[in-house]
Coordinates of C-alpha atoms in Angstrom, one line a residue:
M354 CA 29.2 3.4 13.8
A355 CA 31.0 1.7 11.2
R356 CA 34.8 2.8 10.8
P357 CA 35.0 6.0 8.4
V358 CA 36.2 4.6 4.8
L359 CA 39.1 5.7 2.5
L360 CA 38.2 4.6 -0.7
T361 CA 40.9 4.1 -3.6
V362 CA 40.1 3.4 -7.2
D363 CA 42.7 2.1 -9.9
D364 CA 42.7 -0.1 -12.8
D365 CA 46.0 -1.3 -12.3
P366 CA 45.9 -4.0 -10.0
A367 CA 49.5 -3.4 -8.6
V368 CA 49.1 0.0 -8.1
S369 CA 45.9 -0.3 -6.3
R370 CA 47.5 -3.1 -4.1
A371 CA 50.4 -0.6 -2.9
V372 CA 48.3 2.3 -1.9
A373 CA 45.9 0.3 0.0
R374 CA 48.7 -1.5 1.6
D375 CA 50.4 2.1 2.2
L376 CA 46.8 3.7 3.9
R377 CA 46.1 0.3 5.7
R378 CA 49.5 0.3 7.7
E379 CA 49.0 4.1 8.3
Y380 CA 45.3 4.3 8.8
G381 CA 44.0 0.7 9.2
E382 CA 42.9 0.8 13.0
E383 CA 40.4 3.6 12.5
Y384 CA 39.4 3.6 9.3
R385 CA 38.1 1.1 6.6
V386 CA 40.5 1.0 3.6
L387 CA 38.3 -0.5 0.3
R388 CA 39.6 -0.7 -3.2
A389 CA 38.0 -0.8 -6.7
G390 CA 39.3 -1.4 -10.1
S391 CA 37.3 1.2 -12.1
G392 CA 35.0 4.2 -11.5
P393 CA 31.8 2.6 -12.3
E394 CA 32.7 -0.3 -9.7
A395 CA 33.8 2.6 -7.1
L396 CA 30.3 4.7 -7.4
E397 CA 28.5 0.9 -7.1
A398 CA 30.1 0.4 -4.0
L399 CA 29.3 4.3 -2.6
R400 CA 25.6 3.8 -3.2
E401 CA 26.0 0.4 -0.8
L402 CA 27.7 2.5 1.5
K403 CA 25.1 5.1 1.6
L404 CA 22.6 2.8 1.5
R405 CA 24.1 1.8 5.0
G406 CA 24.8 4.7 6.3
D407 CA 28.5 4.4 6.4
P408 CA 30.7 7.3 6.5
V409 CA 32.8 8.2 3.6
A410 CA 35.9 10.1 4.4
V411 CA 38.7 9.8 1.8
L412 CA 38.5 9.2 -2.3
L413 CA 41.8 8.8 -3.9
A414 CA 41.1 7.8 -7.9
D415 CA 43.8 7.5 -10.5
H416 CA 43.6 10.1 -13.3
R417 CA 44.2 8.0 -16.1
M418 CA 41.4 5.0 -16.5
P419 CA 39.3 2.9 -19.0
D420 CA 35.5 3.7 -19.4
M421 CA 35.6 6.4 -16.4
T422 CA 38.4 9.1 -15.8
G423 CA 39.6 9.8 -12.2
V424 CA 37.6 13.3 -12.5
E425 CA 35.1 12.1 -13.9
F426 CA 34.4 9.8 -11.1
L427 CA 35.3 12.1 -8.5
E428 CA 32.8 14.4 -9.7
Q429 CA 29.8 11.7 -9.9
A430 CA 30.9 10.7 -6.4
M431 CA 30.5 14.1 -5.0
D432 CA 26.3 13.4 -5.8
I433 CA 26.1 10.5 -3.3
V434 CA 28.9 11.6 -0.7
P435 CA 29.3 15.2 -1.0
R436 CA 31.6 15.5 2.3
A437 CA 33.9 13.0 1.6
R438 CA 37.3 14.6 0.6
R439 CA 38.7 13.8 -3.1
A440 CA 42.2 13.7 -4.2
L441 CA 43.5 12.9 -7.8
L442 CA 46.4 10.2 -8.4
T443 CA 48.3 11.1 -11.1
A444 CA 51.9 11.1 -13.3
Y445 CA 54.0 13.7 -13.3
A446 CA 52.4 14.2 -17.4
D447 CA 49.1 14.5 -16.1
T448 CA 50.1 17.8 -13.8
D449 CA 47.9 20.1 -15.4
A450 CA 44.9 18.2 -15.8
A451 CA 45.1 17.5 -11.6
I452 CA 45.3 21.2 -11.2
A453 CA 42.1 21.9 -13.6
A454 CA 40.2 19.5 -11.8
I455 CA 41.2 21.2 -8.6
N456 CA 39.7 24.5 -9.9
D457 CA 37.3 23.2 -12.1
V458 CA 35.5 20.4 -10.0
D459 CA 36.6 21.4 -6.3
V460 CA 38.8 18.0 -5.8
D461 CA 40.6 18.5 -2.8
A462 CA 44.1 17.5 -3.9
Y463 CA 46.5 15.7 -6.0
L464 CA 49.1 13.3 -5.4
L465 CA 52.0 12.1 -7.9
K466 CA 52.9 8.9 -8.9
P467 CA 55.0 7.1 -7.2
W468 CA 54.6 8.5 -3.8
D469 CA 57.5 7.0 -2.2
P470 CA 58.3 7.9 0.8
P471 CA 54.4 7.7 2.0
E472 CA 55.6 9.2 5.0
D473 CA 56.2 12.2 3.3
K474 CA 54.4 12.5 -0.3
L475 CA 51.5 10.5 0.8
Y476 CA 50.4 10.4 4.6
P477 CA 50.4 14.3 5.1
K478 CA 48.1 15.3 2.5
I479 CA 45.5 12.3 3.8
D480 CA 46.3 13.7 6.7
E481 CA 45.5 17.1 6.0
M482 CA 42.0 15.8 4.2
L483 CA 41.1 14.1 7.3
S484 CA 41.5 16.6 9.5
A485 CA 39.0 18.8 7.0
W486 CA 36.8 15.9 6.9
H487 CA 36.4 15.4 10.8
A488 CA 35.8 19.2 11.0
T489 CA 32.6 18.8 8.8
P490 CA 31.2 15.3 9.5
D491 CA 28.9 13.9 7.1
P492 CA 25.6 13.7 9.4
E493 CA 24.9 9.8 8.5
V494 CA 22.8 8.1 11.1
V495 CA 23.2 4.2 11.6
G496 CA 19.5 3.2 11.3
V497 CA 16.9 3.4 9.2
K498 CA 16.3 6.1 6.4
L499 CA 13.1 7.3 5.4
V500 CA 12.7 9.3 2.1
G501 CA 9.1 11.0 1.7
H502 CA 7.0 14.0 0.8
R503 CA 5.8 16.5 3.3
W504 CA 2.4 16.3 1.5
S505 CA 2.0 12.4 1.1
G506 CA -0.2 10.8 3.3
P507 CA 1.5 7.5 3.3
S508 CA 4.6 9.1 4.3
F509 CA 3.1 10.6 6.9
G510 CA 1.8 7.1 8.1
A511 CA 5.5 5.5 7.5
R512 CA 7.3 8.4 9.7
T513 CA 4.2 8.7 12.5
L514 CA 4.7 4.5 12.7
L515 CA 8.7 4.7 13.4
T516 CA 8.3 7.7 15.6
R517 CA 6.0 6.3 17.7
N518 CA 7.4 3.0 18.1
A519 CA 10.9 4.2 19.0
V520 CA 12.7 2.9 15.5
P521 CA 15.3 5.2 15.3
H522 CA 15.7 7.0 12.1
R523 CA 16.1 10.0 9.7
W524 CA 13.7 11.6 8.0
Y525 CA 14.9 13.1 4.4
S526 CA 12.4 15.2 2.2
V527 CA 11.9 14.3 -1.6
E528 CA 12.4 17.9 -2.4
D529 CA 15.9 17.7 -0.7
P530 CA 19.2 17.5 -2.2
E531 CA 19.7 14.8 0.5
G532 CA 17.1 12.8 0.0
Q533 CA 17.6 12.9 -3.6
R534 CA 20.8 11.6 -2.8
V535 CA 19.4 8.5 -0.8
L536 CA 16.7 8.3 -3.4
A537 CA 19.4 7.5 -6.1
A538 CA 21.5 5.0 -4.2
A539 CA 18.3 3.2 -3.3
G540 CA 17.3 3.3 -7.5
A541 CA 14.2 4.8 -6.6
G542 CA 12.6 7.9 -7.6
P543 CA 10.1 10.6 -6.7
D544 CA 7.2 8.5 -7.6
D545 CA 8.4 5.7 -4.9
V546 CA 7.9 7.4 -1.8
P547 CA 7.6 6.9 1.0
V548 CA 11.6 4.6 0.4
V549 CA 12.5 3.2 3.3
V550 CA 16.6 2.5 3.6
T551 CA 17.0 -0.3 6.4
A552 CA 20.2 -0.1 8.4
D553 CA 21.6 -3.4 6.5
G554 CA 21.0 -1.5 3.2
Q555 CA 17.4 -3.2 2.6
V556 CA 15.2 -0.7 0.2
L557 CA 11.5 -0.5 0.4
R558 CA 9.3 1.3 -1.8
H559 CA 6.1 2.4 -0.5
P560 CA 6.1 -0.5 2.2
G561 CA 2.5 -1.2 4.2
E562 CA 2.6 -1.1 7.9
A563 CA 3.2 -4.6 8.6
E564 CA 5.7 -5.1 5.7
L565 CA 8.1 -1.8 7.1
A566 CA 7.4 -3.0 10.9
A567 CA 9.0 -6.0 10.2
A568 CA 12.0 -4.7 8.4
V569 CA 13.0 -2.3 10.7
G570 CA 12.7 -5.4 13.5
L571 CA 9.6 -4.8 15.2
T572 CA 7.6 -8.1 15.9
V573 CA 4.7 -8.8 13.7
D574 CA 4.3 -12.3 14.6
P575 CA 3.0 -14.2 17.1
Q576 CA 6.1 -16.4 19.2
E577 CA 3.6 -18.7 20.8
E578 CA 0.8 -21.2 20.3
F579 CA -0.9 -20.3 23.6
Y580 CA -0.9 -17.9 25.9
D581 CA -2.2 -17.1 29.2
L582 CA -3.2 -13.6 28.6
V583 CA -3.7 -11.9 25.5
V584 CA -4.1 -8.1 25.8
V585 CA -5.5 -5.9 22.7
G586 CA -4.4 -2.3 22.3
G587 CA -1.5 -0.8 23.7
G588 CA -2.7 2.3 25.1
P589 CA -2.0 3.1 29.1
A590 CA -5.0 0.1 29.6
G591 CA -3.2 -2.2 27.7
L592 CA 0.1 -1.3 28.7
G593 CA -0.9 -1.1 32.5
A594 CA -2.4 -5.0 31.8
A595 CA 0.6 -6.0 30.2
V596 CA 3.2 -5.0 32.8
Y597 CA 1.2 -6.5 35.7
G598 CA 0.3 -9.9 34.1
T599 CA 3.7 -10.5 32.5
S600 CA 5.2 -9.4 36.3
E601 CA 2.6 -11.5 38.3
G602 CA 3.9 -14.8 35.7
L603 CA 1.3 -14.7 33.1
R604 CA 2.7 -15.3 29.7
T605 CA 1.2 -12.3 28.2
V606 CA 1.2 -11.1 24.5
L607 CA 0.1 -7.3 23.3
V608 CA -1.6 -7.1 19.9
E609 CA -1.5 -3.6 19.0
R610 CA -2.4 -2.2 15.6
E611 CA -0.4 1.2 15.4
A612 CA 2.0 2.1 18.3
T613 CA 2.1 1.7 21.7
G614 CA 0.4 4.6 23.7
G615 CA -3.0 5.0 22.1
Q616 CA -4.3 8.6 21.9
A617 CA -2.6 9.5 25.4
G618 CA 1.0 8.3 23.4
Q619 CA 0.0 11.5 20.6
S620 CA -0.3 14.1 23.9
S621 CA 2.2 16.4 23.6
R622 CA 2.2 16.9 27.6
I623 CA 0.4 15.7 30.4
E624 CA 0.5 17.8 33.2
N625 CA -1.8 16.1 35.7
Y626 CA -0.4 12.5 36.1
L627 CA 0.5 11.2 39.4
G628 CA 4.1 11.4 39.9
F629 CA 5.0 13.9 37.1
P630 CA 4.8 17.6 38.6
G631 CA 6.8 18.4 35.7
G632 CA 4.6 16.9 33.3
V633 CA 5.3 14.4 30.9
S634 CA 4.6 13.8 27.4
G635 CA 2.3 11.0 26.2
A636 CA 5.0 9.4 24.3
D637 CA 7.9 9.5 27.1
L638 CA 5.2 7.9 29.1
A639 CA 4.3 5.5 26.4
E640 CA 7.8 4.3 26.2
R641 CA 8.6 4.1 29.9
A642 CA 5.4 2.0 30.0
R643 CA 6.6 0.0 27.2
R644 CA 10.1 -1.0 28.4
Q645 CA 8.4 -1.9 31.5
A646 CA 6.3 -4.2 29.9
V647 CA 9.3 -5.6 27.9
K648 CA 11.6 -6.0 30.8
F649 CA 9.1 -8.2 32.5
G650 CA 8.4 -10.5 29.5
T651 CA 5.4 -9.4 27.9
E652 CA 5.5 -10.3 24.1
L653 CA 4.7 -7.1 22.0
L654 CA 3.1 -8.1 18.5
L655 CA 2.8 -4.6 16.8
T656 CA 1.0 -3.6 13.5
R657 CA -1.5 -6.0 13.8
D658 CA -5.0 -5.7 13.8
V659 CA -7.7 -8.0 15.3
V660 CA -10.7 -8.7 13.3
A661 CA -12.9 -11.1 15.3
L662 CA -13.1 -13.1 18.6
E663 CA -14.2 -16.6 19.0
V664 CA -14.4 -19.2 21.9
H665 CA -13.5 -22.7 22.1
G666 CA -14.1 -24.2 25.2
P667 CA -11.8 -23.0 27.3
K668 CA -9.7 -20.9 24.6
R669 CA -10.0 -17.6 23.6
V670 CA -8.9 -17.3 19.9
L671 CA -8.3 -13.8 18.3
R672 CA -8.3 -13.7 14.6
L673 CA -5.9 -11.4 13.0
D674 CA -5.7 -9.3 9.9
D675 CA -3.3 -11.6 8.3
G676 CA -5.6 -14.8 9.0
R677 CA -3.3 -16.0 12.0
T678 CA -4.9 -16.6 15.1
V679 CA -3.5 -16.0 18.7
A680 CA -5.1 -18.1 21.3
A681 CA -5.1 -17.5 25.3
G682 CA -6.7 -18.6 28.4
A683 CA -7.8 -14.9 29.0
V684 CA -8.4 -11.9 27.1
V685 CA -8.1 -7.9 27.8
L686 CA -9.4 -5.5 25.5
A687 CA -8.1 -2.4 25.8
T688 CA -8.6 -1.0 22.2
G689 CA -9.4 2.7 23.2
V690 CA -11.2 4.7 21.1
S691 CA -10.3 6.7 17.4
Y692 CA -10.7 10.1 17.0
R693 CA -14.3 10.8 14.8
S694 CA -13.8 11.7 11.2
L695 CA -14.8 15.5 10.9
G696 CA -16.8 14.4 8.2
V697 CA -16.8 17.9 6.0
P698 CA -16.3 18.1 2.6
G699 CA -12.5 17.9 1.3
C700 CA -11.3 16.2 4.9
D701 CA -11.0 12.4 3.4
D702 CA -8.7 13.5 0.5
L703 CA -6.6 16.0 2.4
T704 CA -5.9 13.3 5.3
G705 CA -2.1 13.2 6.1
R706 CA -1.4 16.2 4.0
G707 CA -2.5 18.7 6.4
V708 CA -5.3 17.9 8.2
Y709 CA -4.3 15.0 11.1
Y710 CA -6.1 13.3 13.6
G711 CA -3.9 13.6 17.2
S712 CA -1.2 15.9 17.5
A713 CA 1.0 14.5 14.9
T714 CA 4.0 16.0 16.7
T715 CA 6.1 14.7 13.8
E716 CA 5.1 18.0 12.0
A717 CA 6.0 20.4 14.2
A718 CA 9.0 21.8 12.4
E719 CA 6.9 22.3 9.4
C720 CA 4.3 24.6 11.2
A721 CA 7.4 27.1 12.1
G722 CA 6.0 30.3 11.1
R723 CA 2.7 29.0 10.3
D724 CA -1.0 29.5 11.0
V725 CA -2.0 26.3 13.0
Y726 CA -5.7 25.3 13.5
V727 CA -7.0 23.0 16.2
V728 CA -10.5 21.7 16.5
G729 CA -11.6 20.4 19.7
G730 CA -11.8 21.8 23.2
A731 CA -11.0 19.1 25.5
N732 CA -7.9 18.2 27.2
S733 CA -5.9 16.5 23.9
A734 CA -7.2 20.0 22.0
G735 CA -5.6 22.2 24.9
Q736 CA -2.1 20.0 25.1
A737 CA -2.0 20.4 21.3
A738 CA -2.3 24.2 21.5
V739 CA 0.2 24.8 24.1
F740 CA 2.6 22.7 22.0
F741 CA 2.2 24.0 18.7
S742 CA 2.3 27.7 20.0
R743 CA 6.2 26.9 20.4
H744 CA 6.5 26.3 17.0
A745 CA 3.7 27.9 15.2
R746 CA 3.4 31.7 14.1
S747 CA -0.3 31.1 15.6
V748 CA -2.6 28.5 16.9
C749 CA -6.2 28.9 17.0
L750 CA -8.8 26.5 19.0
L751 CA -12.0 26.1 17.0
V752 CA -14.1 25.0 19.6
R753 CA -18.4 23.6 19.1
G754 CA -19.3 25.0 22.9
P755 CA -19.4 28.4 24.3
S756 CA -16.9 27.9 26.2
L757 CA -13.7 25.4 27.8
E758 CA -14.9 25.1 31.1
A759 CA -17.2 22.4 30.7
S760 CA -14.6 20.2 28.7
M761 CA -10.9 20.9 29.7
S762 CA -9.2 21.3 32.7
H763 CA -8.9 24.4 34.7
Y764 CA -5.2 24.5 34.8
L765 CA -4.9 23.7 30.9
I766 CA -7.6 26.4 30.5
E767 CA -5.3 29.0 32.6
Q768 CA -2.1 28.2 31.1
I769 CA -3.8 28.7 27.2
A770 CA -4.9 32.5 28.8
Q771 CA -1.4 33.0 29.5
I772 CA 0.0 32.4 25.8
P773 CA -0.5 35.2 23.4
S774 CA 0.1 33.2 20.2
I775 CA -2.9 31.2 21.0
S776 CA -6.6 32.0 20.4
V777 CA -10.0 30.3 21.2
R778 CA -13.0 30.5 18.8
T779 CA -15.9 29.7 20.7
C780 CA -19.5 28.5 18.8
T781 CA -17.4 27.5 15.8
T782 CA -17.3 24.5 13.9
L783 CA -15.8 23.3 10.7
A784 CA -17.7 23.9 7.7
G785 CA -15.3 22.3 4.8
V786 CA -11.4 22.1 3.9
Q787 CA -9.6 22.9 0.6
G788 CA -6.8 22.5 -1.0
D789 CA -5.2 21.0 -4.3
G790 CA -3.2 18.3 -3.1
H791 CA -2.6 19.6 0.2
L792 CA -4.5 21.7 2.9
E793 CA -4.5 25.6 1.7
A794 CA -7.8 26.7 3.4
I795 CA -10.7 26.0 5.7
T796 CA -14.3 27.4 6.0
V797 CA -15.5 27.7 9.7
Q798 CA -19.0 28.5 10.6
D799 CA -20.1 30.9 13.4
A800 CA -23.2 28.6 15.4
Q801 CA -24.5 31.8 16.3
T802 CA -24.8 33.6 13.1
G803 CA -24.5 30.8 10.5
E804 CA -22.1 32.8 9.0
L805 CA -19.0 31.3 6.8
E806 CA -15.5 32.4 6.6
T807 CA -12.6 30.7 4.7
L808 CA -9.3 31.2 6.6
P809 CA -5.9 30.2 4.6
A810 CA -4.2 27.4 6.6
S811 CA -1.6 24.7 6.3
H812 CA -2.0 22.6 9.3
L813 CA -5.1 21.4 10.8
F814 CA -5.2 18.9 13.9
V815 CA -8.2 17.5 14.8
F816 CA -9.6 16.1 18.8
I817 CA -13.4 15.8 18.4
G818 CA -14.1 12.8 20.6
G819 CA -13.4 9.0 20.2
A820 CA -15.6 6.6 18.9
P821 CA -14.9 2.9 20.2
R822 CA -13.0 0.6 18.4
T823 CA -15.4 -2.2 18.6
G824 CA -17.1 -3.4 15.5
W825 CA -15.0 -6.6 15.1
L826 CA -16.4 -7.7 18.2
D827 CA -20.3 -7.5 16.7
G828 CA -21.9 -10.8 17.8
A829 CA -19.1 -11.8 20.0
V830 CA -19.7 -10.1 22.9
V831 CA -22.9 -7.4 24.2
R832 CA -22.3 -3.9 23.2
D833 CA -24.5 -1.0 24.0
E834 CA -25.8 1.3 21.5
R835 CA -22.7 3.6 20.6
G836 CA -20.4 0.6 20.6
F837 CA -18.8 0.7 24.0
I838 CA -18.7 -2.4 26.1
P839 CA -20.6 -2.8 29.4
T840 CA -19.1 -5.2 31.9
G841 CA -19.9 -6.6 35.2
P842 CA -23.0 -5.2 37.0
A843 CA -24.2 -3.3 33.9
L844 CA -24.9 -6.8 32.0
V845 CA -27.2 -7.9 35.3
R846 CA -30.6 -6.6 34.3
D847 CA -33.3 -7.8 37.1
G848 CA -31.4 -10.2 38.4
R849 CA -30.9 -11.7 35.5
R850 CA -27.2 -12.6 33.6
P851 CA -27.0 -11.7 29.7
P852 CA -28.0 -14.2 27.6
G853 CA -25.8 -17.3 27.3
W854 CA -23.6 -16.7 30.0
P855 CA -22.9 -19.9 31.4
L856 CA -21.1 -20.1 34.8
D857 CA -23.0 -19.4 37.9
R858 CA -21.8 -16.5 39.3
D859 CA -22.6 -12.9 37.9
P860 CA -19.7 -11.4 35.2
Y861 CA -16.7 -9.9 37.6
L862 CA -16.7 -6.1 37.7
L863 CA -14.5 -5.7 34.2
E864 CA -15.7 -8.9 32.9
T865 CA -17.9 -8.8 29.6
S866 CA -20.4 -10.9 28.4
V867 CA -17.7 -13.9 27.6
P868 CA -16.2 -15.1 30.7
G869 CA -13.0 -14.9 30.7
V870 CA -12.9 -11.8 28.4
F871 CA -12.2 -8.4 30.3
V872 CA -12.6 -4.9 29.2
A873 CA -10.4 -2.0 30.9
G874 CA -10.0 1.9 29.7
D875 CA -11.7 3.9 27.4
V876 CA -13.4 1.0 25.7
R877 CA -15.7 0.2 28.5
A878 CA -18.9 1.6 29.1
D879 CA -19.3 4.7 31.2
S880 CA -15.5 5.1 32.1
V881 CA -13.9 7.7 33.2
K882 CA -11.7 9.0 30.4
R883 CA -8.3 9.5 32.4
V884 CA -4.9 8.0 31.7
A885 CA -4.9 7.3 35.1
S886 CA -7.8 5.7 35.4
A887 CA -7.1 3.6 32.3
V888 CA -3.8 2.1 34.1
G889 CA -5.6 1.3 37.1
E890 CA -8.1 -0.7 35.3
G891 CA -5.9 -2.2 33.6
A892 CA -3.8 -3.6 36.6
M893 CA -7.6 -4.5 38.4
A894 CA -8.1 -6.2 35.0
V895 CA -5.1 -8.4 35.7
T896 CA -6.4 -9.6 38.9
L897 CA -9.7 -10.6 37.7
V898 CA -8.1 -12.7 35.0
H899 CA -6.1 -14.5 37.6
R900 CA -9.2 -14.9 39.6
Y901 CA -10.9 -16.4 36.4
L902 CA -8.3 -18.3 35.5
E903 CA -8.2 -19.9 38.8
E904 CA -11.6 -21.0 38.7
R905 CA -11.2 -22.7 35.0

C-alpha cells in the first residue's frame, strides 16, 4: 500500500513551498506530501492517484486562486476522493467565506494565513483530520479495478477471467457512485464498459481476453522456441501432467484458453476428492495445483486457444489463435469438455446476462433474495445448487430424468434433501428463456404431460453435460463420432494399427493415432469423468511421454 497523500493547492509558489515544507517536516515519514499550483492541476493529480489506487487523506487548498477557487476545487474533489478530509487555507478577511464553505459544501476545517507557529496553528488541525480519515479509510485496493454492468456479457467475461486466474481486483458496478467516479477518473463512460484500470493506472476500454490478461501480468506469449512437453488444457488432467512433467525435469509449457481449473475449477464444492475430508472448492484445488506447477517451473500460457496440430518430423507443433506456434517433443491433450449449449430460444442473447454456463460463483452476491434455477442432474449441478442455496431465496433443480439417482452421487442427493430452500423438478426440460437485455423469465416443459409453464427468473445456471473441444484436431488425430479421442488399445482393431501409424509398436495406453501425442482426462474416449481419475491420467501420460522421448 502506498503512503497516504496530503495534497496542497496554492497558486503562490512561496506559500505552496512553505506549506509543503511544514507538512513534510511533521508528516513526511508516514505520508506523501504533494503540491499543485491550481485547482485544475490538482484535480488531474487526484484522477491519477485514483486510477493507481493511492489513498488520499487530506486536501488543503488556498481560497483565492484564479480560474477555480479553493471552495470550488474542494467541492469537485469530493467526487473523486469522497473520503479525503478537506481544509481551506484563507486570509483573515476571508473568514466568512471559509465558514460558509464549512456549512455549504462540507469542508472539514479552515486555516488562517500565516499559520506560524505550525505546532499551534497547523498541526493540530491536520492531526484532527488525519484521525477522522483513519477512522473511515478509503477502501481503495492496490491492484486492478474493473467497472462493468451486471447485465453485460463482456463485463461478466472480464470479471470471470480475473477471478478464475486469481488476479486481485475490485469490481465496481457502473450504476454505483464509486464505479462512476472510477470511470470519470479514467476518462471513460458507461458505453465503454468493461473498463479495466491496472495497478499502474493503465486504462483498458472493452478489452479482449488476451489484451486484459497481458495487462494484468498473465503470460500470453511463449517464452521458449522449443519445449520437451506442451500440455493443452489447464484442468485437473492438464495441471497433473504439468506438475509431474516439470517435477521430473521436462521443460513444460501449459496452454490454456481461459483459466486453470477447467470445469472442475468452477465447482463450488468437491467433497469426495481424496485427502480433503471437509471438501474443497474447485477454485481452491485448481489454485493449489497451479501454484505447485509454477513452483516446479511450468510455464503457463493463458488466454491462448490452440487451433491446429502439425507434425514436422520429431517435432509436434501447435498453432495458436494469434498465429504463433509452440513446438515440443511431445504433447498431452487435456482440453476437457465444454458445457453443451441449451439451444433454446433466447438463450444465446442472454448468456452472461442472467444465463450462465457453469456455477459462475462471481454472481453469488447478486442472487441474494432471488429465486435461482439450475439445469442439470449430475454432481456439478448439485454442487451449484448447494452453493447458491447459501445466498438465494430458493434454488430449483430442473432435471430431465425421472430422478437424481442415476446421475448424482449419493452423498450429494442426501445433502440436497436436507436443505429446505432447494427443490427438485424431475422430468422437466427448459423450453425457452425471455428477457429484455437480461433474463426475466424461463419457460419449462413437463416431459410427461407436455404442459408449459413460465416462471419469473433472474439467474439460470446450466450444467447439461459436456462436448469435447477437439474440432481443431480434425484431420490430425483419430476422433470418434462424438469428437472424443480414442487412445492405445482402442486404436488397434483386429491386430491392425491406426492408418498412417509409423512405428513398429502399438500406441501406448494414452497415446493417440499420432506418436508422441497423448490424451488425459475427460476428452479421452471412454474416460471416467472424475477429478481424481483426470489427475491420475495426467501423471500417467507424463510417464508415457518419458518412454516416448527415450525411444526416439
